């Protein structure tokens, strides 16, 4: 199962943690991150970790459709793991 957490489609991987996201959120500049990871970043930074651009608004927006895609992918992957 550990391999699943780091080997998914690029759009499922948080660019900061490099792991498959469980609770993806968008920052105001449109980039998507794992909520806990970007929360931690924004506690001490007011810039985008990807672009370096100043984020005037630190509001995080849930990426509901992406989360559902990741959950469906994860379920499919687990079904194909031989035990």
mmCIF file as gemmi writes it, N, C-alpha and C atoms, coordinates in Angstrom:
data_model
loop_
_atom_site.group_PDB
_atom_site.id
_atom_site.type_symbol
_atom_site.label_atom_id
_atom_site.label_alt_id
_atom_site.label_comp_id
_atom_site.label_asym_id
_atom_site.label_entity_id
_atom_site.label_seq_id
_atom_site.pdbx_PDB_ins_code
_atom_site.Cartn_x
_atom_site.Cartn_y
_atom_site.Cartn_z
_atom_site.occupancy
_atom_site.B_iso_or_equiv
_atom_site.pdbx_formal_charge
_atom_site.auth_seq_id
_atom_site.auth_asym_id
_atom_site.pdbx_PDB_model_num
ATOM 1 N N . UNK Axp A 1 ? 0.81 -1.205 0 1 0 ? 1 A 1
ATOM 2 C CA . UNK Axp A 1 ? 0 0 0 1 0 ? 1 A 1
ATOM 3 C C . UNK Axp A 1 ? 0.849 1.263 0 1 0 ? 1 A 1
ATOM 4 N N . UNK Axp A 2 ? 2.039 1.21 0.604 1 0 ? 2 A 1
ATOM 5 C CA . UNK Axp A 2 ? 2.9 2.384 0.656 1 0 ? 2 A 1
ATOM 6 C C . UNK Axp A 2 ? 3.271 2.856 -0.747 1 0 ? 2 A 1
ATOM 7 N N . UNK Axp A 3 ? 3.492 1.917 -1.665 1 0 ? 3 A 1
ATOM 8 C CA . UNK Axp A 3 ? 3.846 2.296 -3.034 1 0 ? 3 A 1
ATOM 9 C C . UNK Axp A 3 ? 2.729 3.087 -3.696 1 0 ? 3 A 1
ATOM 10 N N . UNK Axp A 4 ? 1.494 2.778 -3.374 1 0 ? 4 A 1
ATOM 11 C CA . UNK Axp A 4 ? 0.358 3.513 -3.939 1 0 ? 4 A 1
ATOM 12 C C . UNK Axp A 4 ? 0.427 4.981 -3.533 1 0 ? 4 A 1
ATOM 13 N N . UNK Axp A 5 ? 0.857 5.25 -2.317 1 0 ? 5 A 1
ATOM 14 C CA . UNK Axp A 5 ? 0.841 6.616 -1.789 1 0 ? 5 A 1
ATOM 15 C C . UNK Axp A 5 ? 1.835 7.543 -2.474 1 0 ? 5 A 1
ATOM 16 N N . UNK Axp A 6 ? 2.787 7.003 -3.217 1 0 ? 6 A 1
ATOM 17 C CA . UNK Axp A 6 ? 3.781 7.858 -3.868 1 0 ? 6 A 1
ATOM 18 C C . UNK Axp A 6 ? 3.88 7.621 -5.362 1 0 ? 6 A 1
ATOM 19 N N . UNK Axp A 7 ? 2.994 6.786 -5.929 1 0 ? 7 A 1
ATOM 20 C CA . UNK Axp A 7 ? 3.162 6.44 -7.338 1 0 ? 7 A 1
ATOM 21 C C . UNK Axp A 7 ? 1.909 6.705 -8.174 1 0 ? 7 A 1
ATOM 22 N N . UNK Axp A 8 ? 1.105 7.638 -7.774 1 0 ? 8 A 1
ATOM 23 C CA . UNK Axp A 8 ? -0.115 7.93 -8.51 1 0 ? 8 A 1
ATOM 24 C C . UNK Axp A 8 ? 0.128 8.919 -9.63 1 0 ? 8 A 1
ATOM 25 N N . UNK Axp A 9 ? -0.934 9.276 -10.35 1 0 ? 9 A 1
ATOM 26 C CA . UNK Axp A 9 ? -0.838 10.307 -11.386 1 0 ? 9 A 1
ATOM 27 C C . UNK Axp A 9 ? -0.309 11.617 -10.79 1 0 ? 9 A 1
ATOM 28 N N . UNK Axp A 10 ? 0.45 12.344 -11.57 1 0 ? 10 A 1
ATOM 29 C CA . UNK Axp A 10 ? 1.065 13.591 -11.087 1 0 ? 10 A 1
ATOM 30 C C . UNK Axp A 10 ? 0.064 14.55 -10.466 1 0 ? 10 A 1
ATOM 31 N N . UNK Axp A 11 ? -1.136 14.634 -11.036 1 0 ? 11 A 1
ATOM 32 C CA . UNK Axp A 11 ? -2.131 15.584 -10.523 1 0 ? 11 A 1
ATOM 33 C C . UNK Axp A 11 ? -2.655 15.189 -9.148 1 0 ? 11 A 1
ATOM 34 N N . UNK Axp A 12 ? -2.4 13.962 -8.713 1 0 ? 12 A 1
ATOM 35 C CA . UNK Axp A 12 ? -2.839 13.484 -7.397 1 0 ? 12 A 1
ATOM 36 C C . UNK Axp A 12 ? -1.777 13.727 -6.33 1 0 ? 12 A 1
ATOM 37 N N . UNK Axp A 13 ? -0.591 14.131 -6.726 1 0 ? 13 A 1
ATOM 38 C CA . UNK Axp A 13 ? 0.547 14.25 -5.813 1 0 ? 13 A 1
ATOM 39 C C . UNK Axp A 13 ? 0.72 15.699 -5.365 1 0 ? 13 A 1
ATOM 40 N N . UNK Axp A 14 ? 0.805 15.891 -4.058 1 0 ? 14 A 1
ATOM 41 C CA . UNK Axp A 14 ? 1.06 17.227 -3.508 1 0 ? 14 A 1
ATOM 42 C C . UNK Axp A 14 ? 2.491 17.622 -3.878 1 0 ? 14 A 1
ATOM 43 N N . UNK Axp A 15 ? 2.685 18.808 -4.459 1 0 ? 15 A 1
ATOM 44 C CA . UNK Axp A 15 ? 4.027 19.215 -4.852 1 0 ? 15 A 1
ATOM 45 C C . UNK Axp A 15 ? 4.962 19.504 -3.67 1 0 ? 15 A 1
ATOM 46 N N . UNK Axp A 16 ? 4.419 19.609 -2.475 1 0 ? 16 A 1
ATOM 47 C CA . UNK Axp A 16 ? 5.271 19.834 -1.298 1 0 ? 16 A 1
ATOM 48 C C . UNK Axp A 16 ? 5.643 18.537 -0.601 1 0 ? 16 A 1
ATOM 49 N N . UNK Axp A 17 ? 4.674 17.661 -0.378 1 0 ? 17 A 1
ATOM 50 C CA . UNK Axp A 17 ? 4.954 16.411 0.34 1 0 ? 17 A 1
ATOM 51 C C . UNK Axp A 17 ? 5.382 15.292 -0.599 1 0 ? 17 A 1
ATOM 52 N N . UNK Axp A 18 ? 5.057 15.439 -1.882 1 0 ? 18 A 1
ATOM 53 C CA . UNK Axp A 18 ? 5.34 14.419 -2.901 1 0 ? 18 A 1
ATOM 54 C C . UNK Axp A 18 ? 4.614 13.108 -2.61 1 0 ? 18 A 1
ATOM 55 N N . UNK Axp A 19 ? 3.453 13.206 -1.952 1 0 ? 19 A 1
ATOM 56 C CA . UNK Axp A 19 ? 2.614 12.054 -1.662 1 0 ? 19 A 1
ATOM 57 C C . UNK Axp A 19 ? 1.215 12.301 -2.228 1 0 ? 19 A 1
ATOM 58 N N . UNK Axp A 20 ? 0.488 11.196 -2.455 1 0 ? 20 A 1
ATOM 59 C CA . UNK Axp A 20 ? -0.884 11.302 -2.935 1 0 ? 20 A 1
ATOM 60 C C . UNK Axp A 20 ? -1.706 12.073 -1.894 1 0 ? 20 A 1
ATOM 61 N N . UNK Axp A 21 ? -2.48 13.032 -2.36 1 0 ? 21 A 1
ATOM 62 C CA . UNK Axp A 21 ? -3.272 13.855 -1.444 1 0 ? 21 A 1
ATOM 63 C C . UNK Axp A 21 ? -4.51 13.102 -0.949 1 0 ? 21 A 1
ATOM 64 N N . UNK Axp A 22 ? -4.907 13.393 0.275 1 0 ? 22 A 1
ATOM 65 C CA . UNK Axp A 22 ? -6.135 12.857 0.858 1 0 ? 22 A 1
ATOM 66 C C . UNK Axp A 22 ? -7.176 13.962 1.025 1 0 ? 22 A 1
ATOM 67 N N . UNK Axp A 23 ? -6.712 15.182 1.281 1 0 ? 23 A 1
ATOM 68 C CA . UNK Axp A 23 ? -7.599 16.327 1.459 1 0 ? 23 A 1
ATOM 69 C C . UNK Axp A 23 ? -7.054 17.494 0.631 1 0 ? 23 A 1
ATOM 70 N N . UNK Axp A 24 ? -7.167 17.399 -0.702 1 0 ? 24 A 1
ATOM 71 C CA . UNK Axp A 24 ? -6.589 18.443 -1.551 1 0 ? 24 A 1
ATOM 72 C C . UNK Axp A 24 ? -7.366 19.751 -1.468 1 0 ? 24 A 1
ATOM 73 N N . UNK Axp A 25 ? -6.62 20.842 -1.475 1 0 ? 25 A 1
ATOM 74 C CA . UNK Axp A 25 ? -7.209 22.179 -1.468 1 0 ? 25 A 1
ATOM 75 C C . UNK Axp A 25 ? -6.453 23.062 -2.458 1 0 ? 25 A 1
ATOM 76 N N . UNK Axp A 26 ? -7.172 24.078 -2.967 1 0 ? 26 A 1
ATOM 77 C CA . UNK Axp A 26 ? -6.566 25.066 -3.852 1 0 ? 26 A 1
ATOM 78 C C . UNK Axp A 26 ? -6.219 26.309 -3.053 1 0 ? 26 A 1
ATOM 79 N N . UNK Axp A 27 ? -5.08 26.905 -3.384 1 0 ? 27 A 1
ATOM 80 C CA . UNK Axp A 27 ? -4.768 28.241 -2.884 1 0 ? 27 A 1
ATOM 81 C C . UNK Axp A 27 ? -5.342 29.227 -3.903 1 0 ? 27 A 1
ATOM 82 N N . UNK Axp A 28 ? -5.337 30.499 -3.562 1 0 ? 28 A 1
ATOM 83 C CA . UNK Axp A 28 ? -5.937 31.518 -4.438 1 0 ? 28 A 1
ATOM 84 C C . UNK Axp A 28 ? -5.22 31.636 -5.782 1 0 ? 28 A 1
ATOM 85 N N . UNK Axp A 29 ? -3.973 31.153 -5.868 1 0 ? 29 A 1
ATOM 86 C CA . UNK Axp A 29 ? -3.278 31.222 -7.152 1 0 ? 29 A 1
ATOM 87 C C . UNK Axp A 29 ? -3.56 30.002 -8.031 1 0 ? 29 A 1
ATOM 88 N N . UNK Axp A 30 ? -4.465 29.117 -7.563 1 0 ? 30 A 1
ATOM 89 C CA . UNK Axp A 30 ? -4.911 28.005 -8.383 1 0 ? 30 A 1
ATOM 90 C C . UNK Axp A 30 ? -4.147 26.707 -8.236 1 0 ? 30 A 1
ATOM 91 N N . UNK Axp A 31 ? -3.107 26.693 -7.428 1 0 ? 31 A 1
ATOM 92 C CA . UNK Axp A 31 ? -2.336 25.463 -7.229 1 0 ? 31 A 1
ATOM 93 C C . UNK Axp A 31 ? -2.97 24.621 -6.127 1 0 ? 31 A 1
ATOM 94 N N . UNK Axp A 32 ? -2.783 23.321 -6.226 1 0 ? 32 A 1
ATOM 95 C CA . UNK Axp A 32 ? -3.423 22.376 -5.316 1 0 ? 32 A 1
ATOM 96 C C . UNK Axp A 32 ? -2.388 21.693 -4.433 1 0 ? 32 A 1
ATOM 97 N N . UNK Axp A 33 ? -2.737 21.536 -3.143 1 0 ? 33 A 1
ATOM 98 C CA . UNK Axp A 33 ? -1.839 20.943 -2.152 1 0 ? 33 A 1
ATOM 99 C C . UNK Axp A 33 ? -2.646 20.102 -1.17 1 0 ? 33 A 1
ATOM 100 N N . UNK Axp A 34 ? -1.962 19.253 -0.432 1 0 ? 34 A 1
ATOM 101 C CA . UNK Axp A 34 ? -2.563 18.568 0.704 1 0 ? 34 A 1
ATOM 102 C C . UNK Axp A 34 ? -2.829 19.615 1.782 1 0 ? 34 A 1
ATOM 103 N N . UNK Axp A 35 ? -4.034 19.628 2.347 1 0 ? 35 A 1
ATOM 104 C CA . UNK Axp A 35 ? -4.428 20.672 3.291 1 0 ? 35 A 1
ATOM 105 C C . UNK Axp A 35 ? -3.438 20.85 4.446 1 0 ? 35 A 1
ATOM 106 N N . UNK Axp A 36 ? -3.086 19.791 5.132 1 0 ? 36 A 1
ATOM 107 C CA . UNK Axp A 36 ? -2.201 19.905 6.298 1 0 ? 36 A 1
ATOM 108 C C . UNK Axp A 36 ? -0.837 20.479 5.912 1 0 ? 36 A 1
ATOM 109 N N . UNK Axp A 37 ? -0.362 20.12 4.739 1 0 ? 37 A 1
ATOM 110 C CA . UNK Axp A 37 ? 0.964 20.571 4.296 1 0 ? 37 A 1
ATOM 111 C C . UNK Axp A 37 ? 0.947 22.057 3.961 1 0 ? 37 A 1
ATOM 112 N N . UNK Axp A 38 ? -0.051 22.5 3.213 1 0 ? 38 A 1
ATOM 113 C CA . UNK Axp A 38 ? -0.111 23.922 2.855 1 0 ? 38 A 1
ATOM 114 C C . UNK Axp A 38 ? -0.487 24.775 4.07 1 0 ? 38 A 1
ATOM 115 N N . UNK Axp A 39 ? -1.31 24.236 4.97 1 0 ? 39 A 1
ATOM 116 C CA . UNK Axp A 39 ? -1.599 24.957 6.225 1 0 ? 39 A 1
ATOM 117 C C . UNK Axp A 39 ? -0.299 25.255 6.967 1 0 ? 39 A 1
ATOM 118 N N . UNK Axp A 40 ? 0.532 24.249 7.072 1 0 ? 40 A 1
ATOM 119 C CA . UNK Axp A 40 ? 1.821 24.412 7.758 1 0 ? 40 A 1
ATOM 120 C C . UNK Axp A 40 ? 2.677 25.46 7.047 1 0 ? 40 A 1
ATOM 121 N N . UNK Axp A 41 ? 2.732 25.408 5.724 1 0 ? 41 A 1
ATOM 122 C CA . UNK Axp A 41 ? 3.507 26.379 4.94 1 0 ? 41 A 1
ATOM 123 C C . UNK Axp A 41 ? 2.998 27.798 5.188 1 0 ? 41 A 1
ATOM 124 N N . UNK Axp A 42 ? 1.688 27.961 5.143 1 0 ? 42 A 1
ATOM 125 C CA . UNK Axp A 42 ? 1.111 29.304 5.247 1 0 ? 42 A 1
ATOM 126 C C . UNK Axp A 42 ? 1.211 29.892 6.652 1 0 ? 42 A 1
ATOM 127 N N . UNK Axp A 43 ? 1.488 29.086 7.652 1 0 ? 43 A 1
ATOM 128 C CA . UNK Axp A 43 ? 1.685 29.625 9.008 1 0 ? 43 A 1
ATOM 129 C C . UNK Axp A 43 ? 2.893 30.551 9.072 1 0 ? 43 A 1
ATOM 130 N N . UNK Axp A 44 ? 3.903 30.263 8.259 1 0 ? 44 A 1
ATOM 131 C CA . UNK Axp A 44 ? 5.121 31.074 8.326 1 0 ? 44 A 1
ATOM 132 C C . UNK Axp A 44 ? 5.486 31.74 6.995 1 0 ? 44 A 1
ATOM 133 N N . UNK Axp A 45 ? 4.629 31.598 5.986 1 0 ? 45 A 1
ATOM 134 C CA . UNK Axp A 45 ? 4.901 32.201 4.679 1 0 ? 45 A 1
ATOM 135 C C . UNK Axp A 45 ? 3.642 32.857 4.129 1 0 ? 45 A 1
ATOM 136 N N . UNK Axp A 46 ? 3.829 33.894 3.325 1 0 ? 46 A 1
ATOM 137 C CA . UNK Axp A 46 ? 2.689 34.515 2.656 1 0 ? 46 A 1
ATOM 138 C C . UNK Axp A 46 ? 2.87 34.472 1.14 1 0 ? 46 A 1
ATOM 139 N N . UNK Axp A 47 ? 3.651 33.488 0.701 1 0 ? 47 A 1
ATOM 140 C CA . UNK Axp A 47 ? 3.92 33.321 -0.72 1 0 ? 47 A 1
ATOM 141 C C . UNK Axp A 47 ? 3.51 31.923 -1.184 1 0 ? 47 A 1
ATOM 142 N N . UNK Axp A 48 ? 3.328 31.794 -2.49 1 0 ? 48 A 1
ATOM 143 C CA . UNK Axp A 48 ? 3.05 30.49 -3.084 1 0 ? 48 A 1
ATOM 144 C C . UNK Axp A 48 ? 4.332 29.663 -3.04 1 0 ? 48 A 1
ATOM 145 N N . UNK Axp A 49 ? 4.264 28.432 -2.536 1 0 ? 49 A 1
ATOM 146 C CA . UNK Axp A 49 ? 5.477 27.615 -2.508 1 0 ? 49 A 1
ATOM 147 C C . UNK Axp A 49 ? 5.946 27.217 -3.911 1 0 ? 49 A 1
ATOM 148 N N . UNK Axp A 50 ? 5.074 27.253 -4.891 1 0 ? 50 A 1
ATOM 149 C CA . UNK Axp A 50 ? 5.472 26.882 -6.256 1 0 ? 50 A 1
ATOM 150 C C . UNK Axp A 50 ? 6 28.053 -7.062 1 0 ? 50 A 1
ATOM 151 N N . UNK Axp A 51 ? 5.364 29.204 -6.918 1 0 ? 51 A 1
ATOM 152 C CA . UNK Axp A 51 ? 5.745 30.342 -7.772 1 0 ? 51 A 1
ATOM 153 C C . UNK Axp A 51 ? 6.523 31.421 -7.023 1 0 ? 51 A 1
ATOM 154 N N . UNK Axp A 52 ? 6.402 31.449 -5.708 1 0 ? 52 A 1
ATOM 155 C CA . UNK Axp A 52 ? 7.039 32.507 -4.93 1 0 ? 52 A 1
ATOM 156 C C . UNK Axp A 52 ? 6.233 33.795 -4.916 1 0 ? 52 A 1
ATOM 157 N N . UNK Axp A 53 ? 5.122 33.822 -5.63 1 0 ? 53 A 1
ATOM 158 C CA . UNK Axp A 53 ? 4.287 35.02 -5.678 1 0 ? 53 A 1
ATOM 159 C C . UNK Axp A 53 ? 3.581 35.239 -4.341 1 0 ? 53 A 1
ATOM 160 N N . UNK Axp A 54 ? 3.43 36.502 -3.952 1 0 ? 54 A 1
ATOM 161 C CA . UNK Axp A 54 ? 2.762 36.826 -2.702 1 0 ? 54 A 1
ATOM 162 C C . UNK Axp A 54 ? 1.29 36.422 -2.787 1 0 ? 54 A 1
ATOM 163 N N . UNK Axp A 55 ? 0.806 35.76 -1.74 1 0 ? 55 A 1
ATOM 164 C CA . UNK Axp A 55 ? -0.609 35.396 -1.634 1 0 ? 55 A 1
ATOM 165 C C . UNK Axp A 55 ? -1.277 36.402 -0.704 1 0 ? 55 A 1
ATOM 166 N N . UNK Axp A 56 ? -2.055 37.298 -1.271 1 0 ? 56 A 1
ATOM 167 C CA . UNK Axp A 56 ? -2.747 38.301 -0.461 1 0 ? 56 A 1
ATOM 168 C C . UNK Axp A 56 ? -3.856 37.677 0.369 1 0 ? 56 A 1
ATOM 169 N N . UNK Axp A 57 ? -4.334 36.527 -0.06 1 0 ? 57 A 1
ATOM 170 C CA . UNK Axp A 57 ? -5.426 35.832 0.609 1 0 ? 57 A 1
ATOM 171 C C . UNK Axp A 57 ? -4.994 34.387 0.839 1 0 ? 57 A 1
ATOM 172 N N . UNK Axp A 58 ? -4.996 33.944 2.084 1 0 ? 58 A 1
ATOM 173 C CA . UNK Axp A 58 ? -4.569 32.587 2.414 1 0 ? 58 A 1
ATOM 174 C C . UNK Axp A 58 ? -5.741 31.604 2.515 1 0 ? 58 A 1
ATOM 175 N N . UNK Axp A 59 ? -6.884 31.994 1.961 1 0 ? 59 A 1
ATOM 176 C CA . UNK Axp A 59 ? -8.05 31.121 1.977 1 0 ? 59 A 1
ATOM 177 C C . UNK Axp A 59 ? -7.763 29.861 1.163 1 0 ? 59 A 1
ATOM 178 N N . UNK Axp A 60 ? -8.15 28.709 1.721 1 0 ? 60 A 1
ATOM 179 C CA . UNK Axp A 60 ? -8.001 27.437 1.029 1 0 ? 60 A 1
ATOM 180 C C . UNK Axp A 60 ? -9.378 26.948 0.607 1 0 ? 60 A 1
ATOM 181 N N . UNK Axp A 61 ? -9.481 26.487 -0.625 1 0 ? 61 A 1
ATOM 182 C CA . UNK Axp A 61 ? -10.75 26.029 -1.182 1 0 ? 61 A 1
ATOM 183 C C . UNK Axp A 61 ? -10.663 24.52 -1.41 1 0 ? 61 A 1
ATOM 184 N N . UNK Axp A 62 ? -11.597 23.757 -0.846 1 0 ? 62 A 1
ATOM 185 C CA . UNK Axp A 62 ? -11.566 22.301 -1.048 1 0 ? 62 A 1
ATOM 186 C C . UNK Axp A 62 ? -11.633 21.941 -2.532 1 0 ? 62 A 1
ATOM 187 N N . UNK Axp A 63 ? -10.804 20.988 -2.931 1 0 ? 63 A 1
ATOM 188 C CA . UNK Axp A 63 ? -10.802 20.476 -4.305 1 0 ? 63 A 1
ATOM 189 C C . UNK Axp A 63 ? -11.625 19.19 -4.305 1 0 ? 63 A 1
ATOM 190 N N . UNK Axp A 64 ? -12.941 19.361 -4.243 1 0 ? 64 A 1
ATOM 191 C CA . UNK Axp A 64 ? -13.853 18.229 -4.047 1 0 ? 64 A 1
ATOM 192 C C . UNK Axp A 64 ? -13.778 17.233 -5.203 1 0 ? 64 A 1
ATOM 193 N N . UNK Axp A 65 ? -13.814 17.711 -6.432 1 0 ? 65 A 1
ATOM 194 C CA . UNK Axp A 65 ? -13.779 16.801 -7.582 1 0 ? 65 A 1
ATOM 195 C C . UNK Axp A 65 ? -12.46 16.028 -7.622 1 0 ? 65 A 1
ATOM 196 N N . UNK Axp A 66 ? -11.357 16.71 -7.333 1 0 ? 66 A 1
ATOM 197 C CA . UNK Axp A 66 ? -10.061 16.024 -7.313 1 0 ? 66 A 1
ATOM 198 C C . UNK Axp A 66 ? -10.024 14.981 -6.209 1 0 ? 66 A 1
ATOM 199 N N . UNK Axp A 67 ? -10.542 15.326 -5.029 1 0 ? 67 A 1
ATOM 200 C CA . UNK Axp A 67 ? -10.564 14.365 -3.917 1 0 ? 67 A 1
ATOM 201 C C . UNK Axp A 67 ? -11.347 13.107 -4.298 1 0 ? 67 A 1
ATOM 202 N N . UNK Axp A 68 ? -12.482 13.293 -4.96 1 0 ? 68 A 1
ATOM 203 C CA . UNK Axp A 68 ? -13.281 12.139 -5.383 1 0 ? 68 A 1
ATOM 204 C C . UNK Axp A 68 ? -12.535 11.294 -6.404 1 0 ? 68 A 1
ATOM 205 N N . UNK Axp A 69 ? -11.85 11.917 -7.321 1 0 ? 69 A 1
ATOM 206 C CA . UNK Axp A 69 ? -11.053 11.17 -8.305 1 0 ? 69 A 1
ATOM 207 C C . UNK Axp A 69 ? -9.957 10.364 -7.618 1 0 ? 69 A 1
ATOM 208 N N . UNK Axp A 70 ? -9.294 10.973 -6.652 1 0 ? 70 A 1
ATOM 209 C CA . UNK Axp A 70 ? -8.235 10.279 -5.919 1 0 ? 70 A 1
ATOM 210 C C . UNK Axp A 70 ? -8.81 9.104 -5.146 1 0 ? 70 A 1
ATOM 211 N N . UNK Axp A 71 ? -9.942 9.307 -4.488 1 0 ? 71 A 1
ATOM 212 C CA . UNK Axp A 71 ? -10.566 8.219 -3.722 1 0 ? 71 A 1
ATOM 213 C C . UNK Axp A 71 ? -10.946 7.057 -4.632 1 0 ? 71 A 1
ATOM 214 N N . UNK Axp A 72 ? -11.528 7.358 -5.789 1 0 ? 72 A 1
ATOM 215 C CA . UNK Axp A 72 ? -11.9 6.299 -6.735 1 0 ? 72 A 1
ATOM 216 C C . UNK Axp A 72 ? -10.67 5.562 -7.244 1 0 ? 72 A 1
ATOM 217 N N . UNK Axp A 73 ? -9.615 6.297 -7.554 1 0 ? 73 A 1
ATOM 218 C CA . UNK Axp A 73 ? -8.367 5.698 -8.026 1 0 ? 73 A 1
ATOM 219 C C . UNK Axp A 73 ? -7.785 4.79 -6.946 1 0 ? 73 A 1
ATOM 220 N N . UNK Axp A 74 ? -7.779 5.291 -5.703 1 0 ? 74 A 1
ATOM 221 C CA . UNK Axp A 74 ? -7.229 4.515 -4.587 1 0 ? 74 A 1
ATOM 222 C C . UNK Axp A 74 ? -8.001 3.202 -4.41 1 0 ? 74 A 1
ATOM 223 N N . UNK Axp A 75 ? -9.316 3.264 -4.482 1 0 ? 75 A 1
ATOM 224 C CA . UNK Axp A 75 ? -10.146 2.054 -4.354 1 0 ? 75 A 1
ATOM 225 C C . UNK Axp A 75 ? -9.835 1.055 -5.468 1 0 ? 75 A 1
ATOM 226 N N . UNK Axp A 76 ? -9.678 1.557 -6.677 1 0 ? 76 A 1
ATOM 227 C CA . UNK Axp A 76 ? -9.343 0.69 -7.809 1 0 ? 76 A 1
ATOM 228 C C . UNK Axp A 76 ? -7.979 0.042 -7.611 1 0 ? 76 A 1
ATOM 229 N N . UNK Axp A 77 ? -7.02 0.811 -7.141 1 0 ? 77 A 1
ATOM 230 C CA . UNK Axp A 77 ? -5.667 0.274 -6.937 1 0 ? 77 A 1
ATOM 231 C C . UNK Axp A 77 ? -5.659 -0.804 -5.862 1 0 ? 77 A 1
ATOM 232 N N . UNK Axp A 78 ? -6.382 -0.589 -4.773 1 0 ? 78 A 1
ATOM 233 C CA . UNK Axp A 78 ? -6.419 -1.553 -3.674 1 0 ? 78 A 1
ATOM 234 C C . UNK Axp A 78 ? -7.031 -2.869 -4.15 1 0 ? 78 A 1
ATOM 235 N N . UNK Axp A 79 ? -8.044 -2.802 -4.999 1 0 ? 79 A 1
ATOM 236 C CA . UNK Axp A 79 ? -8.688 -4.001 -5.517 1 0 ? 79 A 1
ATOM 237 C C . UNK Axp A 79 ? -7.731 -4.863 -6.325 1 0 ? 79 A 1
ATOM 238 N N . UNK Axp A 80 ? -6.696 -4.242 -6.896 1 0 ? 80 A 1
ATOM 239 C CA . UNK Axp A 80 ? -5.771 -4.968 -7.753 1 0 ? 80 A 1
ATOM 240 C C . UNK Axp A 80 ? -4.491 -5.413 -7.039 1 0 ? 80 A 1
ATOM 241 N N . UNK Axp A 81 ? -4.424 -5.211 -5.748 1 0 ? 81 A 1
ATOM 242 C CA . UNK Axp A 81 ? -3.244 -5.645 -4.987 1 0 ? 81 A 1
ATOM 243 C C . UNK Axp A 81 ? -3.434 -7.109 -4.601 1 0 ? 81 A 1
ATOM 244 N N . UNK Axp A 82 ? -2.518 -7.962 -5.007 1 0 ? 82 A 1
ATOM 245 C CA . UNK Axp A 82 ? -2.651 -9.387 -4.608 1 0 ? 82 A 1
ATOM 246 C C . UNK Axp A 82 ? -2.28 -9.557 -3.135 1 0 ? 82 A 1
ATOM 247 N N . UNK Axp A 83 ? -3.059 -10.329 -2.432 1 0 ? 83 A 1
ATOM 248 C CA . UNK Axp A 83 ? -2.785 -10.584 -1.023 1 0 ? 83 A 1
ATOM 249 C C . UNK Axp A 83 ? -2.429 -12.027 -0.827 1 0 ? 83 A 1
